[in-house]
Amino acid sequence: MSQIYKRELVFVVTGIVALIMIAEYFFTIPGVGGKDGIANQIKTWALIIQLMAIGLGAINLIQVHLRNVQRKNELRPYSAWFLIFFAIVTGLGIWKLGTGVEPFAYTWIFANVYTALSSTLYAITGFYIFSAAYRAFRARNLDAAILLIGGIFVLLANAPIGEVLSPWFPTIGNWFNNTGQIPAMRTFIVTGALGLLAYGFRALIGKEKGFYSEVSG
C-alpha cells in the first residue's frame, strides 16, 4: 500500500469516527447510541488501544533503562533501581490478580515508597513555583509592578496576617480574584476550546499535517 493510500485511509477513519461520536453526543440515532451502539463499541476499542499504548510505554521504559545499565553511564544506578522496583511491583500485581489477595509487600511499597516520593516531589514543585514567582514579581516595568501589587493583595487576603493588619486586605484580594482572575481564566478556557475545535476541524479535512506526520512520513 502506497503512502498516499495510507494517508487517505487515516483521513477516512478519523472522519468516520469523529462523525459517529458527534452524532452519538448530540442526536438519538438507533444503532449509534446506547449500550449496544457503535459509539460504545468505539469507546471500548479506544480503551483497549489505550491499554496497549501503556504496555508499549512500559516496554520502551525498560529498553531505555536497560541501555543505561549496559552503557554504565551516570544514570546506571537510577536505572537499576527502576528495573528492580518495576519487576517487584509487577510481580506483586500479577500475584494479586491471580490470588485475589493483596500482598503486604505491595501495600508497604505503595505506602512507604510511592506516597513518600510523591510528597517529596510535591514539596520540590512548591519550592520551584516559589522561585518562579520571585522572578516574575520583580517590578522591572509597569506590567510587572501591577502583577506584584495584585499578588501582594491576594497573598495577604489568603494569609491570616492580612486580616490582622487591616480588614481591607481580604476585600481587595477577593476583588482581584473575582474581578481579575476569574474572567481572565474564562477567557483562556474559551480561547483554548475554540483552538481545539479549529485543530479538530483541520485534522478532519486533512490540513493538520502534524496529526498525520507518522503516516505521511
PDB file of C-alpha atoms in Angstrom:
ATOM      1  CA  MET A   1       0.000   0.000   0.000  1.00  0.00           C
ATOM      2  CA  SER A   2       1.480   3.349  -1.057  1.00  0.00           C
ATOM      3  CA  GLN A   3       1.995   6.277   1.289  1.00  0.00           C
ATOM      4  CA  ILE A   4      -0.832   8.195  -0.424  1.00  0.00           C
ATOM      5  CA  TYR A   5      -3.332   5.403   0.271  1.00  0.00           C
ATOM      6  CA  LYS A   6      -2.126   5.111   3.858  1.00  0.00           C
ATOM      7  CA  ARG A   7      -2.644   8.840   4.413  1.00  0.00           C
ATOM      8  CA  GLU A   8      -6.083   8.821   2.834  1.00  0.00           C
ATOM      9  CA  LEU A   9      -7.075   5.811   4.933  1.00  0.00           C
ATOM     10  CA  VAL A  10      -6.187   7.719   8.098  1.00  0.00           C
ATOM     11  CA  PHE A  11      -8.276  10.677   6.846  1.00  0.00           C
ATOM     12  CA  VAL A  12     -11.287   8.454   6.249  1.00  0.00           C
ATOM     13  CA  VAL A  13     -11.071   6.543   9.546  1.00  0.00           C
ATOM     14  CA  THR A  14     -10.606   9.728  11.570  1.00  0.00           C
ATOM     15  CA  GLY A  15     -13.523  11.444   9.865  1.00  0.00           C
ATOM     16  CA  ILE A  16     -15.875   8.482  10.292  1.00  0.00           C
ATOM     17  CA  VAL A  17     -15.035   8.024  13.978  1.00  0.00           C
ATOM     18  CA  ALA A  18     -15.403  11.750  14.673  1.00  0.00           C
ATOM     19  CA  LEU A  19     -18.790  11.935  12.943  1.00  0.00           C
ATOM     20  CA  ILE A  20     -20.063   8.875  14.842  1.00  0.00           C
ATOM     21  CA  MET A  21     -19.033  10.320  18.209  1.00  0.00           C
ATOM     22  CA  ILE A  22     -20.553  13.721  17.384  1.00  0.00           C
ATOM     23  CA  ALA A  23     -23.798  12.084  16.275  1.00  0.00           C
ATOM     24  CA  GLU A  24     -23.919   9.945  19.425  1.00  0.00           C
ATOM     25  CA  TYR A  25     -23.440  13.010  21.651  1.00  0.00           C
ATOM     26  CA  PHE A  26     -25.908  15.397  20.012  1.00  0.00           C
ATOM     27  CA  PHE A  27     -28.534  13.119  18.479  1.00  0.00           C
ATOM     28  CA  THR A  28     -30.512   9.964  19.286  1.00  0.00           C
ATOM     29  CA  ILE A  29     -29.894   7.601  16.389  1.00  0.00           C
ATOM     30  CA  PRO A  30     -30.744   3.882  16.604  1.00  0.00           C
ATOM     31  CA  GLY A  31     -27.671   1.725  16.317  1.00  0.00           C
ATOM     32  CA  VAL A  32     -25.299   4.597  17.081  1.00  0.00           C
ATOM     33  CA  GLY A  33     -26.004   5.439  20.721  1.00  0.00           C
ATOM     34  CA  GLY A  34     -26.983   3.198  23.588  1.00  0.00           C
ATOM     35  CA  LYS A  35     -25.252   0.281  25.268  1.00  0.00           C
ATOM     36  CA  ASP A  36     -25.024  -1.821  22.094  1.00  0.00           C
ATOM     37  CA  GLY A  37     -24.430   1.102  19.730  1.00  0.00           C
ATOM     38  CA  ILE A  38     -21.390   1.514  17.543  1.00  0.00           C
ATOM     39  CA  ALA A  39     -20.279   4.564  19.537  1.00  0.00           C
ATOM     40  CA  ASN A  40     -19.988   2.474  22.680  1.00  0.00           C
ATOM     41  CA  GLN A  41     -18.025  -0.150  20.737  1.00  0.00           C
ATOM     42  CA  ILE A  42     -15.610   2.539  19.546  1.00  0.00           C
ATOM     43  CA  LYS A  43     -15.115   3.683  23.153  1.00  0.00           C
ATOM     44  CA  THR A  44     -14.294   0.090  24.099  1.00  0.00           C
ATOM     45  CA  TRP A  45     -11.761  -0.148  21.266  1.00  0.00           C
ATOM     46  CA  ALA A  46     -10.237   3.172  22.353  1.00  0.00           C
ATOM     47  CA  LEU A  47      -9.824   1.802  25.894  1.00  0.00           C
ATOM     48  CA  ILE A  48      -8.115  -1.314  24.543  1.00  0.00           C
ATOM     49  CA  ILE A  49      -5.777   0.797  22.401  1.00  0.00           C
ATOM     50  CA  GLN A  50      -5.014   2.973  25.430  1.00  0.00           C
ATOM     51  CA  LEU A  51      -4.045  -0.070  27.494  1.00  0.00           C
ATOM     52  CA  MET A  52      -1.880  -1.342  24.653  1.00  0.00           C
ATOM     53  CA  ALA A  53      -0.189   2.075  24.493  1.00  0.00           C
ATOM     54  CA  ILE A  54       0.535   1.885  28.237  1.00  0.00           C
ATOM     55  CA  GLY A  55       2.083  -1.554  27.707  1.00  0.00           C
ATOM     56  CA  LEU A  56       4.232  -0.266  24.849  1.00  0.00           C
ATOM     57  CA  GLY A  57       5.301   2.653  27.037  1.00  0.00           C
ATOM     58  CA  ALA A  58       6.368   0.256  29.782  1.00  0.00           C
ATOM     59  CA  ILE A  59       8.368  -1.804  27.280  1.00  0.00           C
ATOM     60  CA  ASN A  60      10.035   1.347  25.979  1.00  0.00           C
ATOM     61  CA  LEU A  61      10.954   2.411  29.535  1.00  0.00           C
ATOM     62  CA  ILE A  62      12.517  -0.995  30.200  1.00  0.00           C
ATOM     63  CA  GLN A  63      14.556  -0.778  26.998  1.00  0.00           C
ATOM     64  CA  VAL A  64      15.802   2.727  27.822  1.00  0.00           C
ATOM     65  CA  HIS A  65      16.867   1.805  31.361  1.00  0.00           C
ATOM     66  CA  LEU A  66      18.452  -1.459  30.211  1.00  0.00           C
ATOM     67  CA  ARG A  67      20.590   0.552  27.789  1.00  0.00           C
ATOM     68  CA  ASN A  68      21.616   2.864  30.632  1.00  0.00           C
ATOM     69  CA  VAL A  69      22.676  -0.127  32.720  1.00  0.00           C
ATOM     70  CA  GLN A  70      24.617  -1.686  29.849  1.00  0.00           C
ATOM     71  CA  ARG A  71      26.420   1.545  28.953  1.00  0.00           C
ATOM     72  CA  LYS A  72      27.496   2.095  32.589  1.00  0.00           C
ATOM     73  CA  ASN A  73      26.876   5.852  32.455  1.00  0.00           C
ATOM     74  CA  GLU A  74      25.964   8.190  35.323  1.00  0.00           C
ATOM     75  CA  LEU A  75      22.303   7.114  35.138  1.00  0.00           C
ATOM     76  CA  ARG A  76      23.137   3.454  35.728  1.00  0.00           C
ATOM     77  CA  PRO A  77      22.248   3.336  39.492  1.00  0.00           C
ATOM     78  CA  TYR A  78      18.889   5.047  38.968  1.00  0.00           C
ATOM     79  CA  SER A  79      18.029   2.821  36.022  1.00  0.00           C
ATOM     80  CA  ALA A  80      18.975  -0.258  38.035  1.00  0.00           C
ATOM     81  CA  TRP A  81      16.706   0.778  40.912  1.00  0.00           C
ATOM     82  CA  PHE A  82      13.901   1.424  38.432  1.00  0.00           C
ATOM     83  CA  LEU A  83      14.216  -2.035  36.916  1.00  0.00           C
ATOM     84  CA  ILE A  84      14.319  -3.682  40.354  1.00  0.00           C
ATOM     85  CA  PHE A  85      11.199  -1.930  41.627  1.00  0.00           C
ATOM     86  CA  PHE A  86       9.426  -2.403  38.290  1.00  0.00           C
ATOM     87  CA  ALA A  87       9.990  -6.151  38.466  1.00  0.00           C
ATOM     88  CA  ILE A  88       8.940  -6.352  42.137  1.00  0.00           C
ATOM     89  CA  VAL A  89       5.755  -4.301  41.786  1.00  0.00           C
ATOM     90  CA  THR A  90       4.788  -6.046  38.528  1.00  0.00           C
ATOM     91  CA  GLY A  91       5.247  -9.453  40.144  1.00  0.00           C
ATOM     92  CA  LEU A  92       3.223  -8.452  43.197  1.00  0.00           C
ATOM     93  CA  GLY A  93       0.478  -7.065  40.970  1.00  0.00           C
ATOM     94  CA  ILE A  94       0.289 -10.298  38.980  1.00  0.00           C
ATOM     95  CA  TRP A  95       0.172 -12.259  42.256  1.00  0.00           C
ATOM     96  CA  LYS A  96      -2.674 -10.048  43.452  1.00  0.00           C
ATOM     97  CA  LEU A  97      -4.625 -10.631  40.239  1.00  0.00           C
ATOM     98  CA  GLY A  98      -4.078 -14.378  40.426  1.00  0.00           C
ATOM     99  CA  THR A  99      -4.892 -14.912  44.101  1.00  0.00           C
ATOM    100  CA  GLY A 100      -7.262 -12.020  44.786  1.00  0.00           C
ATOM    101  CA  VAL A 101      -5.295 -11.204  47.962  1.00  0.00           C
ATOM    102  CA  GLU A 102      -3.271  -8.015  48.253  1.00  0.00           C
ATOM    103  CA  PRO A 103       0.263  -8.868  49.447  1.00  0.00           C
ATOM    104  CA  PHE A 104       1.682  -6.980  52.400  1.00  0.00           C
ATOM    105  CA  ALA A 105       4.755  -6.005  50.353  1.00  0.00           C
ATOM    106  CA  TYR A 106       2.538  -4.380  47.715  1.00  0.00           C
ATOM    107  CA  THR A 107       0.796  -2.232  50.348  1.00  0.00           C
ATOM    108  CA  TRP A 108       4.098  -1.440  52.063  1.00  0.00           C
ATOM    109  CA  ILE A 109       5.743  -0.237  48.836  1.00  0.00           C
ATOM    110  CA  PHE A 110       2.762   1.943  47.988  1.00  0.00           C
ATOM    111  CA  ALA A 111       2.519   3.480  51.479  1.00  0.00           C
ATOM    112  CA  ASN A 112       6.215   3.858  52.306  1.00  0.00           C
ATOM    113  CA  VAL A 113       7.850   4.369  48.903  1.00  0.00           C
ATOM    114  CA  TYR A 114       5.355   5.716  46.382  1.00  0.00           C
ATOM    115  CA  THR A 115       3.477   8.006  48.790  1.00  0.00           C
ATOM    116  CA  ALA A 116       6.706   9.337  50.314  1.00  0.00           C
ATOM    117  CA  LEU A 117       8.234  10.060  46.907  1.00  0.00           C
ATOM    118  CA  SER A 118       5.020  11.736  45.731  1.00  0.00           C
ATOM    119  CA  SER A 119       5.017  14.017  48.782  1.00  0.00           C
ATOM    120  CA  THR A 120       8.685  14.857  48.208  1.00  0.00           C
ATOM    121  CA  LEU A 121       8.056  15.679  44.559  1.00  0.00           C
ATOM    122  CA  TYR A 122       5.095  17.876  45.521  1.00  0.00           C
ATOM    123  CA  ALA A 123       7.244  19.767  48.033  1.00  0.00           C
ATOM    124  CA  ILE A 124      10.027  20.289  45.482  1.00  0.00           C
ATOM    125  CA  THR A 125       7.439  21.584  42.999  1.00  0.00           C
ATOM    126  CA  GLY A 126       6.273  24.087  45.637  1.00  0.00           C
ATOM    127  CA  PHE A 127       9.816  25.459  46.007  1.00  0.00           C
ATOM    128  CA  TYR A 128      10.129  25.665  42.221  1.00  0.00           C
ATOM    129  CA  ILE A 129       6.869  27.630  41.974  1.00  0.00           C
ATOM    130  CA  PHE A 130       8.059  29.946  44.747  1.00  0.00           C
ATOM    131  CA  SER A 131      11.318  30.669  42.903  1.00  0.00           C
ATOM    132  CA  ALA A 132       9.434  31.265  39.647  1.00  0.00           C
ATOM    133  CA  ALA A 133       7.044  33.638  41.431  1.00  0.00           C
ATOM    134  CA  TYR A 134      10.011  35.526  42.889  1.00  0.00           C
ATOM    135  CA  ARG A 135      11.445  36.067  39.397  1.00  0.00           C
ATOM    136  CA  ALA A 136       8.053  37.041  37.948  1.00  0.00           C
ATOM    137  CA  PHE A 137       7.165  39.524  40.702  1.00  0.00           C
ATOM    138  CA  ARG A 138      10.218  41.746  40.247  1.00  0.00           C
ATOM    139  CA  ALA A 139       8.882  45.216  39.360  1.00  0.00           C
ATOM    140  CA  ARG A 140      11.052  45.877  36.321  1.00  0.00           C
ATOM    141  CA  ASN A 141       8.294  47.689  34.419  1.00  0.00           C
ATOM    142  CA  LEU A 142       4.687  48.841  34.842  1.00  0.00           C
ATOM    143  CA  ASP A 143       3.123  45.470  33.993  1.00  0.00           C
ATOM    144  CA  ALA A 144       5.370  43.642  36.463  1.00  0.00           C
ATOM    145  CA  ALA A 145       4.606  46.268  39.126  1.00  0.00           C
ATOM    146  CA  ILE A 146       0.842  45.744  38.674  1.00  0.00           C
ATOM    147  CA  LEU A 147       1.371  41.982  38.912  1.00  0.00           C
ATOM    148  CA  LEU A 148       3.418  42.449  42.074  1.00  0.00           C
ATOM    149  CA  ILE A 149       0.794  44.667  43.724  1.00  0.00           C
ATOM    150  CA  GLY A 150      -2.024  42.262  42.829  1.00  0.00           C
ATOM    151  CA  GLY A 151      -0.029  39.288  44.092  1.00  0.00           C
ATOM    152  CA  ILE A 152       0.664  41.013  47.414  1.00  0.00           C
ATOM    153  CA  PHE A 153      -3.021  41.762  47.978  1.00  0.00           C
ATOM    154  CA  VAL A 154      -4.067  38.201  47.067  1.00  0.00           C
ATOM    155  CA  LEU A 155      -1.357  36.796  49.346  1.00  0.00           C
ATOM    156  CA  LEU A 156      -2.470  38.971  52.259  1.00  0.00           C
ATOM    157  CA  ALA A 157      -6.104  38.032  51.606  1.00  0.00           C
ATOM    158  CA  ASN A 158      -5.319  34.329  51.984  1.00  0.00           C
ATOM    159  CA  ALA A 159      -2.797  34.632  54.815  1.00  0.00           C
ATOM    160  CA  PRO A 160      -4.162  35.040  58.368  1.00  0.00           C
ATOM    161  CA  ILE A 161      -1.869  38.002  58.993  1.00  0.00           C
ATOM    162  CA  GLY A 162      -3.591  40.031  56.254  1.00  0.00           C
ATOM    163  CA  GLU A 163      -6.885  40.321  58.128  1.00  0.00           C
ATOM    164  CA  VAL A 164      -4.990  41.157  61.319  1.00  0.00           C
ATOM    165  CA  LEU A 165      -3.135  44.013  59.642  1.00  0.00           C
ATOM    166  CA  SER A 166      -6.228  45.507  58.003  1.00  0.00           C
ATOM    167  CA  PRO A 167      -9.775  44.338  57.201  1.00  0.00           C
ATOM    168  CA  TRP A 168      -9.347  45.869  53.731  1.00  0.00           C
ATOM    169  CA  PHE A 169      -6.767  43.323  52.600  1.00  0.00           C
ATOM    170  CA  PRO A 170      -9.260  40.385  52.262  1.00  0.00           C
ATOM    171  CA  THR A 171     -11.720  42.655  50.439  1.00  0.00           C
ATOM    172  CA  ILE A 172      -9.137  43.908  47.952  1.00  0.00           C
ATOM    173  CA  GLY A 173      -7.668  40.416  47.479  1.00  0.00           C
ATOM    174  CA  ASN A 174     -11.101  38.906  46.800  1.00  0.00           C
ATOM    175  CA  TRP A 175     -11.760  41.718  44.308  1.00  0.00           C
ATOM    176  CA  PHE A 176      -8.590  40.772  42.412  1.00  0.00           C
ATOM    177  CA  ASN A 177      -9.701  37.126  42.406  1.00  0.00           C
ATOM    178  CA  ASN A 178     -13.334  37.665  41.409  1.00  0.00           C
ATOM    179  CA  THR A 179     -12.920  40.603  39.042  1.00  0.00           C
ATOM    180  CA  GLY A 180      -9.472  39.981  37.589  1.00  0.00           C
ATOM    181  CA  GLN A 181      -8.529  36.329  37.836  1.00  0.00           C
ATOM    182  CA  ILE A 182     -11.815  34.530  37.115  1.00  0.00           C
ATOM    183  CA  PRO A 183     -12.708  36.469  33.906  1.00  0.00           C
ATOM    184  CA  ALA A 184      -9.140  36.076  32.650  1.00  0.00           C
ATOM    185  CA  MET A 185      -9.200  32.316  33.243  1.00  0.00           C
ATOM    186  CA  ARG A 186     -12.555  32.027  31.473  1.00  0.00           C
ATOM    187  CA  THR A 187     -11.054  33.888  28.537  1.00  0.00           C
ATOM    188  CA  PHE A 188      -8.188  31.381  28.354  1.00  0.00           C
ATOM    189  CA  ILE A 189     -10.641  28.456  28.591  1.00  0.00           C
ATOM    190  CA  VAL A 190     -12.882  29.787  25.805  1.00  0.00           C
ATOM    191  CA  THR A 191      -9.870  30.577  23.615  1.00  0.00           C
ATOM    192  CA  GLY A 192      -8.420  27.114  24.205  1.00  0.00           C
ATOM    193  CA  ALA A 193     -11.777  25.488  23.358  1.00  0.00           C
ATOM    194  CA  LEU A 194     -12.010  27.430  20.099  1.00  0.00           C
ATOM    195  CA  GLY A 195      -8.431  26.461  19.263  1.00  0.00           C
ATOM    196  CA  LEU A 196      -9.237  22.808  19.960  1.00  0.00           C
ATOM    197  CA  LEU A 197     -12.272  22.978  17.671  1.00  0.00           C
ATOM    198  CA  ALA A 198     -10.166  24.558  14.939  1.00  0.00           C
ATOM    199  CA  TYR A 199      -7.495  21.880  15.337  1.00  0.00           C
ATOM    200  CA  GLY A 200     -10.091  19.111  15.181  1.00  0.00           C
ATOM    201  CA  PHE A 201     -11.684  20.582  12.062  1.00  0.00           C
ATOM    202  CA  ARG A 202      -8.310  20.930  10.348  1.00  0.00           C
ATOM    203  CA  ALA A 203      -7.482  17.331  11.285  1.00  0.00           C
ATOM    204  CA  LEU A 204     -10.765  16.120   9.805  1.00  0.00           C
ATOM    205  CA  ILE A 205     -10.184  17.816   6.462  1.00  0.00           C
ATOM    206  CA  GLY A 206      -6.516  16.768   6.335  1.00  0.00           C
ATOM    207  CA  LYS A 207      -4.978  20.216   6.751  1.00  0.00           C
ATOM    208  CA  GLU A 208      -3.210  19.483  10.053  1.00  0.00           C
ATOM    209  CA  LYS A 209      -0.033  17.826   8.808  1.00  0.00           C
ATOM    210  CA  GLY A 210       1.377  17.140  12.266  1.00  0.00           C
ATOM    211  CA  PHE A 211      -1.522  14.793  13.005  1.00  0.00           C
ATOM    212  CA  TYR A 212      -0.529  12.571  10.058  1.00  0.00           C
ATOM    213  CA  SER A 213       3.241  13.047  10.177  1.00  0.00           C
ATOM    214  CA  GLU A 214       3.952   9.412  11.123  1.00  0.00           C
ATOM    215  CA  VAL A 215       1.767   8.116   8.315  1.00  0.00           C
ATOM    216  CA  SER A 216       2.790  10.550   5.603  1.00  0.00           C
ATOM    217  CA  GLY A 217       6.481  10.375   6.535  1.00  0.00           C
TER     218      GLY A 217
END
